[in-house]
Amino acid sequence: MSKAFTKEDDGTENVHLDDLPQSPHPNLVTPSGLAALNGRLGARQSDLAKLREKAEEIDRKLAIAVAQRDIRFLEARISRAILVDPKSHSPGIVAFGAEIEVITEDDSHQSFRIVGEDEADPTHGLIAPYSPLGVALMGAQIGDTVEWQKPTGIVDLEIVAIRYE
């Protein structure tokens, strides 16, 4: 029987995964955020090169497809990046890149920094400008009280300091 009529895997077909979705928001990045994106891209490119050298691994095709998809995603994020120098903003007004210190209703102090979506990590106080907290803080000034809409209800935060580093 001709090979054309069999479904044998000869190892030559590629796996293609659909692209990961991109955010609809402008891709604002801090200098450290852009460096991190470039670092992630370099690491995935290195991973891909190593995968291509390991012909004997069973899951190689899928791993290569995942790495290629991740590389396409990161290249798109970098090509859409809008580098914002936090030091270029007017002091005293919350904008992208600001570190904001607030006092909560129970008089506890918390700090947040508004960073790009790829750099955001709420557990470390790094928030995206499009998050509910980021939206509440953007444009606020020292002494303002903003309302943060959380799933558990509204929390009032008083802005006590704004820094740009």
XYZ file of N, CA and C in Angstrom:
495
model
N 0.844 -1.179 0.000
C 0.000 0.000 0.000
C 0.887 1.239 0.000
N 0.471 2.226 -0.715
C 1.230 3.464 -0.807
C 1.218 4.196 0.529
N 2.330 4.827 0.853
C 2.445 5.598 2.094
C 1.398 6.712 2.146
N 0.972 7.205 1.005
C -0.017 8.276 0.942
C -1.340 7.864 1.560
N -1.608 6.541 1.623
C -2.891 6.083 2.134
C -2.816 5.568 3.566
N -1.686 5.720 4.218
C -1.561 5.286 5.607
C -1.485 6.493 6.510
N -1.759 6.256 7.786
C -1.716 7.346 8.748
C -0.526 7.190 9.678
N 0.540 6.630 9.172
C 1.731 6.452 9.992
C 2.370 7.801 10.280
N 2.886 7.916 11.487
C 3.572 9.141 11.887
C 5.035 9.024 11.501
N 5.430 9.792 10.521
C 6.835 9.745 10.101
C 7.685 10.794 10.819
N 7.049 11.541 11.764
C 7.794 12.515 12.556
C 8.030 13.838 11.878
N 7.447 14.051 10.707
C 7.740 15.295 9.997
C 6.666 16.358 10.158
N 5.456 15.991 10.575
C 4.417 17.010 10.696
C 4.623 17.827 11.972
N 4.196 19.049 11.892
C 4.364 19.969 13.016
C 3.052 20.150 13.742
N 3.137 20.468 15.003
C 1.977 20.822 15.807
C 1.913 22.344 15.820
N 0.741 22.892 15.573
C 0.589 24.345 15.625
C -0.482 24.683 16.655
N -0.144 25.537 17.580
C -1.103 25.988 18.586
C -1.551 27.400 18.242
N -2.814 27.690 18.497
C -3.321 29.034 18.271
C -2.590 30.024 19.173
N -2.506 31.256 18.719
C -1.840 32.296 19.496
C -2.598 32.580 20.786
N -1.851 32.939 21.812
C -2.459 33.378 23.057
C -3.105 34.738 22.820
N -4.217 35.019 23.474
C -4.875 36.315 23.251
C -4.047 37.468 23.807
N -4.075 38.569 23.089
C -3.409 39.795 23.531
C -4.431 40.670 24.259
N -3.975 41.443 25.190
C -4.835 42.369 25.904
C -5.350 43.444 24.946
N -6.571 43.898 25.139
C -7.086 44.972 24.291
C -6.538 46.348 24.682
N -5.866 46.429 25.825
C -5.356 47.704 26.332
C -4.003 48.046 25.715
N -3.667 49.330 25.670
C -2.307 49.695 25.243
C -1.298 49.002 26.155
N -0.195 48.558 25.590
C 0.804 47.813 26.363
C 1.834 48.772 26.960
N 1.417 49.483 28.003
C 2.332 50.369 28.720
C 3.330 49.512 29.489
N 4.599 49.886 29.434
C 5.635 49.155 30.159
C 6.597 50.120 30.827
N 7.101 49.721 31.979
C 8.175 50.447 32.640
C 9.485 49.948 32.038
N 10.587 50.645 32.247
C 11.870 50.122 31.756
C 12.163 48.715 32.278
N 11.878 48.454 33.556
C 12.134 47.114 34.101
C 11.158 46.100 33.524
N 9.940 46.508 33.223
C 8.962 45.620 32.611
C 9.372 45.216 31.204
N 9.899 46.166 30.433
C 10.365 45.856 29.084
C 11.576 44.928 29.135
N 12.468 45.174 30.082
C 13.638 44.298 30.241
C 13.195 42.877 30.607
N 12.180 42.770 31.454
C 11.674 41.445 31.836
C 11.050 40.730 30.639
N 10.294 41.458 29.817
C 9.717 40.849 28.611
C 10.813 40.343 27.680
N 11.837 41.154 27.474
C 12.956 40.736 26.617
C 13.681 39.537 27.214
N 13.815 39.491 28.529
C 14.434 38.350 29.195
C 13.614 37.077 29.021
N 12.293 37.199 29.163
C 11.421 36.041 28.957
C 11.500 35.547 27.517
N 11.556 36.476 26.563
C 11.667 36.099 25.150
C 12.974 35.347 24.913
N 14.068 35.871 25.412
C 15.365 35.210 25.245
C 15.375 33.818 25.853
N 14.760 33.672 27.013
C 14.708 32.367 27.680
C 13.890 31.367 26.856
N 12.760 31.802 26.308
C 11.933 30.889 25.500
C 12.636 30.534 24.192
N 13.360 31.486 23.606
C 14.118 31.186 22.393
C 15.209 30.159 22.685
N 15.843 30.280 23.832
C 16.860 29.315 24.248
C 16.226 27.942 24.485
N 15.052 27.932 25.141
C 14.330 26.672 25.358
C 14.017 25.998 24.026
N 13.557 26.783 23.058
C 13.210 26.235 21.753
C 14.430 25.623 21.073
N 15.551 26.292 21.140
C 16.770 25.765 20.530
C 17.164 24.433 21.169
N 17.045 24.324 22.481
C 17.370 23.075 23.173
C 16.400 21.961 22.803
N 15.112 22.311 22.673
C 14.111 21.307 22.294
C 14.380 20.745 20.906
N 14.795 21.598 19.992
C 15.051 21.161 18.621
C 16.240 20.206 18.547
N 17.118 20.256 19.541
C 18.286 19.371 19.574
C 17.940 17.987 20.123
N 16.800 17.837 20.789
C 16.434 16.583 21.455
C 15.416 15.813 20.619
N 15.875 15.221 19.544
C 14.991 14.516 18.612
C 14.339 13.285 19.227
N 14.913 12.718 20.268
C 14.408 11.466 20.809
C 13.251 11.632 21.800
N 12.962 12.815 22.249
C 11.923 13.000 23.260
C 10.531 12.862 22.658
N 9.675 12.130 23.351
C 8.339 11.804 22.860
C 7.468 13.058 22.714
N 7.448 13.915 23.704
C 6.584 15.098 23.685
C 7.259 16.302 23.040
N 8.285 16.087 22.278
C 9.080 17.166 21.686
C 8.242 18.085 20.805
N 7.404 17.521 19.949
C 6.621 18.340 19.008
C 5.700 19.310 19.750
N 5.020 18.808 20.761
C 4.123 19.674 21.526
C 4.920 20.731 22.276
N 6.028 20.350 22.876
C 6.868 21.308 23.604
C 7.393 22.395 22.664
N 7.766 22.004 21.450
C 8.224 22.985 20.458
C 7.084 23.928 20.089
N 5.889 23.375 19.894
C 4.731 24.211 19.546
C 4.407 25.198 20.659
N 4.505 24.758 21.904
C 4.252 25.650 23.042
C 5.295 26.765 23.076
N 6.553 26.419 22.897
C 7.619 27.428 22.899
C 7.423 28.419 21.751
N 7.073 27.913 20.567
C 6.851 28.809 19.428
C 5.677 29.749 19.684
N 4.605 29.224 20.288
C 3.443 30.058 20.622
C 3.833 31.135 21.637
N 4.586 30.742 22.664
C 5.030 31.707 23.675
C 5.910 32.784 23.055
N 6.781 32.401 22.134
C 7.662 33.364 21.466
C 6.837 34.349 20.637
N 5.846 33.848 19.904
C 4.974 34.748 19.130
C 4.265 35.736 20.050
N 3.774 35.244 21.194
C 3.086 36.101 22.160
C 4.022 37.189 22.677
N 5.213 36.784 23.106
C 6.167 37.746 23.668
C 6.640 38.747 22.622
N 6.871 38.286 21.400
C 7.274 39.210 20.332
C 6.170 40.238 20.068
N 4.920 39.804 20.106
C 3.808 40.732 19.910
C 3.716 41.725 21.068
N 3.903 41.250 22.295
C 3.856 42.149 23.465
C 4.966 43.199 23.361
N 6.153 42.771 22.963
C 7.284 43.700 22.843
C 7.055 44.672 21.698
N 6.516 44.194 20.586
C 6.291 45.098 19.444
C 5.212 46.129 19.750
N 4.299 45.802 20.662
C 3.225 46.735 21.045
C 3.594 47.574 22.272
N 4.762 47.340 22.831
C 5.154 48.017 24.072
C 5.272 49.527 23.879
N 4.740 50.249 24.856
C 4.872 51.701 24.908
C 5.673 51.994 26.171
N 6.942 52.297 25.982
C 7.833 52.530 27.115
C 7.499 53.863 27.767
N 7.246 53.829 29.073
C 6.921 55.034 29.836
C 7.941 55.162 30.953
N 8.642 56.276 30.970
C 9.588 56.553 32.047
C 8.806 57.166 33.201
N 8.681 56.461 34.320
C 7.901 56.994 35.441
C 8.367 58.373 35.911
N 9.632 58.669 35.745
C 10.162 59.957 36.202
C 9.673 61.125 35.347
N 9.024 60.839 34.213
C 8.559 61.903 33.331
C 7.226 62.496 33.776
N 6.593 61.906 34.786
C 5.286 62.379 35.240
C 5.410 63.513 36.247
N 4.373 64.309 36.329
C 4.318 65.379 37.335
C 4.221 64.765 38.718
N 5.063 65.232 39.636
C 4.963 64.690 41.002
C 3.643 65.123 41.634
N 3.127 64.294 42.502
C 1.909 64.660 43.220
C 0.631 64.159 42.575
N 0.709 63.584 41.382
C -0.465 63.020 40.715
C -0.158 61.573 40.338
N -1.060 60.677 40.656
C -0.850 59.265 40.357
C -0.965 59.030 38.856
N 0.073 58.443 38.292
C 0.108 58.072 36.880
C 0.856 56.746 36.769
N 0.970 56.259 35.554
C 1.653 54.989 35.303
C 3.071 55.050 35.862
N 3.455 54.008 36.585
C 4.789 53.922 37.156
C 4.890 54.462 38.571
N 3.825 55.072 39.073
C 3.862 55.640 40.419
C 3.853 54.562 41.486
N 4.566 54.858 42.564
C 4.426 54.068 43.782
C 3.568 54.904 44.711
N 2.472 54.323 45.186
C 1.491 55.058 45.963
C 1.378 54.439 47.344
N 1.452 55.287 48.346
C 1.220 54.822 49.716
C -0.156 55.308 50.133
N -0.943 54.396 50.700
C -2.306 54.728 51.111
C -2.518 54.312 52.562
N -3.546 54.925 53.158
C -4.029 54.514 54.468
C -5.434 53.975 54.255
N -5.681 52.786 54.785
C -6.988 52.157 54.643
C -7.926 52.642 55.741
N -9.173 52.211 55.651
C -10.186 52.611 56.637
C -9.819 52.187 58.055
N -9.029 51.114 58.178
C -8.626 50.640 59.508
C -7.242 51.166 59.910
N -6.810 52.262 59.253
C -5.550 52.959 59.541
C -4.295 52.136 59.263
N -4.383 51.124 58.425
C -3.168 50.409 58.043
C -2.601 51.047 56.778
N -1.285 50.999 56.649
C -0.591 51.563 55.485
C -0.325 50.446 54.480
N -0.546 50.762 53.217
C -0.232 49.838 52.140
C 0.422 50.618 51.015
N 1.266 49.934 50.256
C 1.909 50.557 49.096
C 1.590 49.752 47.845
N 1.395 50.473 46.764
C 1.132 49.872 45.467
C 1.980 50.587 44.430
N 2.311 49.873 43.377
C 3.016 50.485 42.251
C 2.257 50.131 40.987
N 1.967 51.120 40.159
C 1.236 50.884 38.917
C 2.243 50.553 37.822
N 2.129 49.326 37.299
C 3.069 48.802 36.303
C 2.285 48.205 35.138
N 2.997 47.774 34.107
C 2.363 47.147 32.959
C 1.720 45.813 33.310
N 0.807 45.388 32.460
C 0.071 44.144 32.710
C 0.989 42.939 32.861
N 2.063 42.881 32.091
C 2.969 41.737 32.153
C 3.796 41.728 33.434
N 3.920 42.874 34.062
C 4.731 43.014 35.274
C 3.876 42.942 36.544
N 2.558 43.046 36.385
C 1.651 43.104 37.536
C 1.733 41.832 38.376
N 1.728 42.034 39.681
C 1.724 40.947 40.656
C 1.092 41.498 41.938
N -0.235 41.426 42.045
C -0.926 42.035 43.187
C -0.426 41.568 44.546
N 0.078 40.327 44.638
C 0.575 39.847 45.928
C 1.802 40.626 46.393
N 2.481 41.294 45.451
C 3.639 42.124 45.787
C 3.348 43.619 45.601
N 2.071 43.975 45.510
C 1.692 45.383 45.395
C 1.896 45.973 44.010
N 2.148 45.148 43.009
C 2.337 45.620 41.632
C 1.016 45.449 40.889
N 0.400 46.568 40.519
C -0.937 46.505 39.922
C -0.947 47.115 38.527
N -1.808 46.589 37.693
C -1.963 47.096 36.332
C -2.831 48.353 36.357
N -2.588 49.264 35.416
C -3.396 50.489 35.393
C -4.854 50.232 35.051
N -5.163 49.056 34.485
C -6.525 48.748 34.069
C -7.270 47.901 35.096
N -6.600 47.578 36.190
C -7.247 46.831 37.266
C -8.182 47.778 38.017
N -9.144 47.247 38.763
C -10.034 48.134 39.522
C -9.280 49.091 40.448
N -8.222 48.612 41.115
C -7.444 49.493 41.985
C -6.669 50.516 41.167
N -6.071 50.083 40.063
C -5.340 51.009 39.199
C -6.237 52.119 38.673
N -7.432 51.751 38.230
C -8.393 52.740 37.721
C -8.767 53.721 38.826
N -8.980 53.208 40.045
C -9.353 54.082 41.165
C -8.238 55.061 41.517
N -6.983 54.626 41.412
C -5.851 55.466 41.828
C -5.398 56.466 40.765
N -5.517 56.104 39.479
C -4.997 56.967 38.411
C -5.620 58.366 38.489
N -4.756 59.369 38.487
C -5.201 60.762 38.512
C -5.411 61.329 39.905
N -5.343 60.481 40.929
C -5.536 60.962 42.304
C -4.312 61.752 42.761
N -4.517 62.575 43.775
C -3.451 63.397 44.331
C -3.308 63.107 45.819
N -2.201 63.546 46.386
C -1.980 63.381 47.824
C -3.127 64.054 48.569
N -3.682 63.335 49.539
C -4.811 63.838 50.320
C -6.162 63.370 49.796
N -6.221 62.917 48.543
C -7.482 62.411 47.994
C -7.841 61.076 48.628
N -9.144 60.813 48.695
C -9.649 59.511 49.089
C -10.302 58.894 47.857
N -9.896 57.683 47.538
C -10.458 56.990 46.379
C -11.231 55.765 46.853
N -12.205 55.362 46.041
C -12.989 54.175 46.339
C -12.491 53.016 45.491
N -12.071 51.959 46.139
C -11.588 50.753 45.477
C -12.711 49.725 45.525
N -13.254 49.389 44.370
C -14.331 48.404 44.283
C -13.742 47.001 44.299
N -13.898 46.322 45.420
C -13.426 44.946 45.574
C -14.635 44.016 45.512
N -14.411 42.733 45.274
C -15.546 41.797 45.264
C -16.317 41.781 46.585
N -15.617 42.102 47.674
C -16.266 42.080 48.991
C -16.905 43.414 49.356
N -16.764 44.409 48.489
C -17.353 45.720 48.751
C -16.369 46.839 48.470
N -16.798 48.056 48.742
C -15.982 49.238 48.476
C -15.082 49.527 49.674
N -13.809 49.828 49.362
C -12.835 50.192 50.388
C -12.339 51.594 50.063
N -12.358 52.474 51.072
C -11.830 53.825 50.892
C -10.338 53.831 51.217
N -9.565 54.463 50.326
C -8.119 54.581 50.507
C -7.744 56.046 50.432
N -6.983 56.518 51.427
C -6.483 57.899 51.400
C -5.048 57.886 50.882
N -4.781 58.709 49.859
C -3.446 58.799 49.275
C -2.588 59.655 50.197
N -1.459 59.081 50.696
C -0.593 59.832 51.598
C 0.776 60.106 50.982
N 1.161 59.364 49.942
C 2.446 59.604 49.292
C 2.404 59.070 47.867
N 3.122 59.792 46.985
C 3.271 59.374 45.596
C 4.743 59.557 45.247
N 5.361 58.472 44.758
C 6.769 58.528 44.394
C 6.968 57.978 42.986
N 7.941 58.538 42.312
C 8.361 58.029 41.006
C 9.848 57.740 41.082
N 10.211 56.507 40.805
C 11.625 56.117 40.888
C 12.135 55.698 39.542
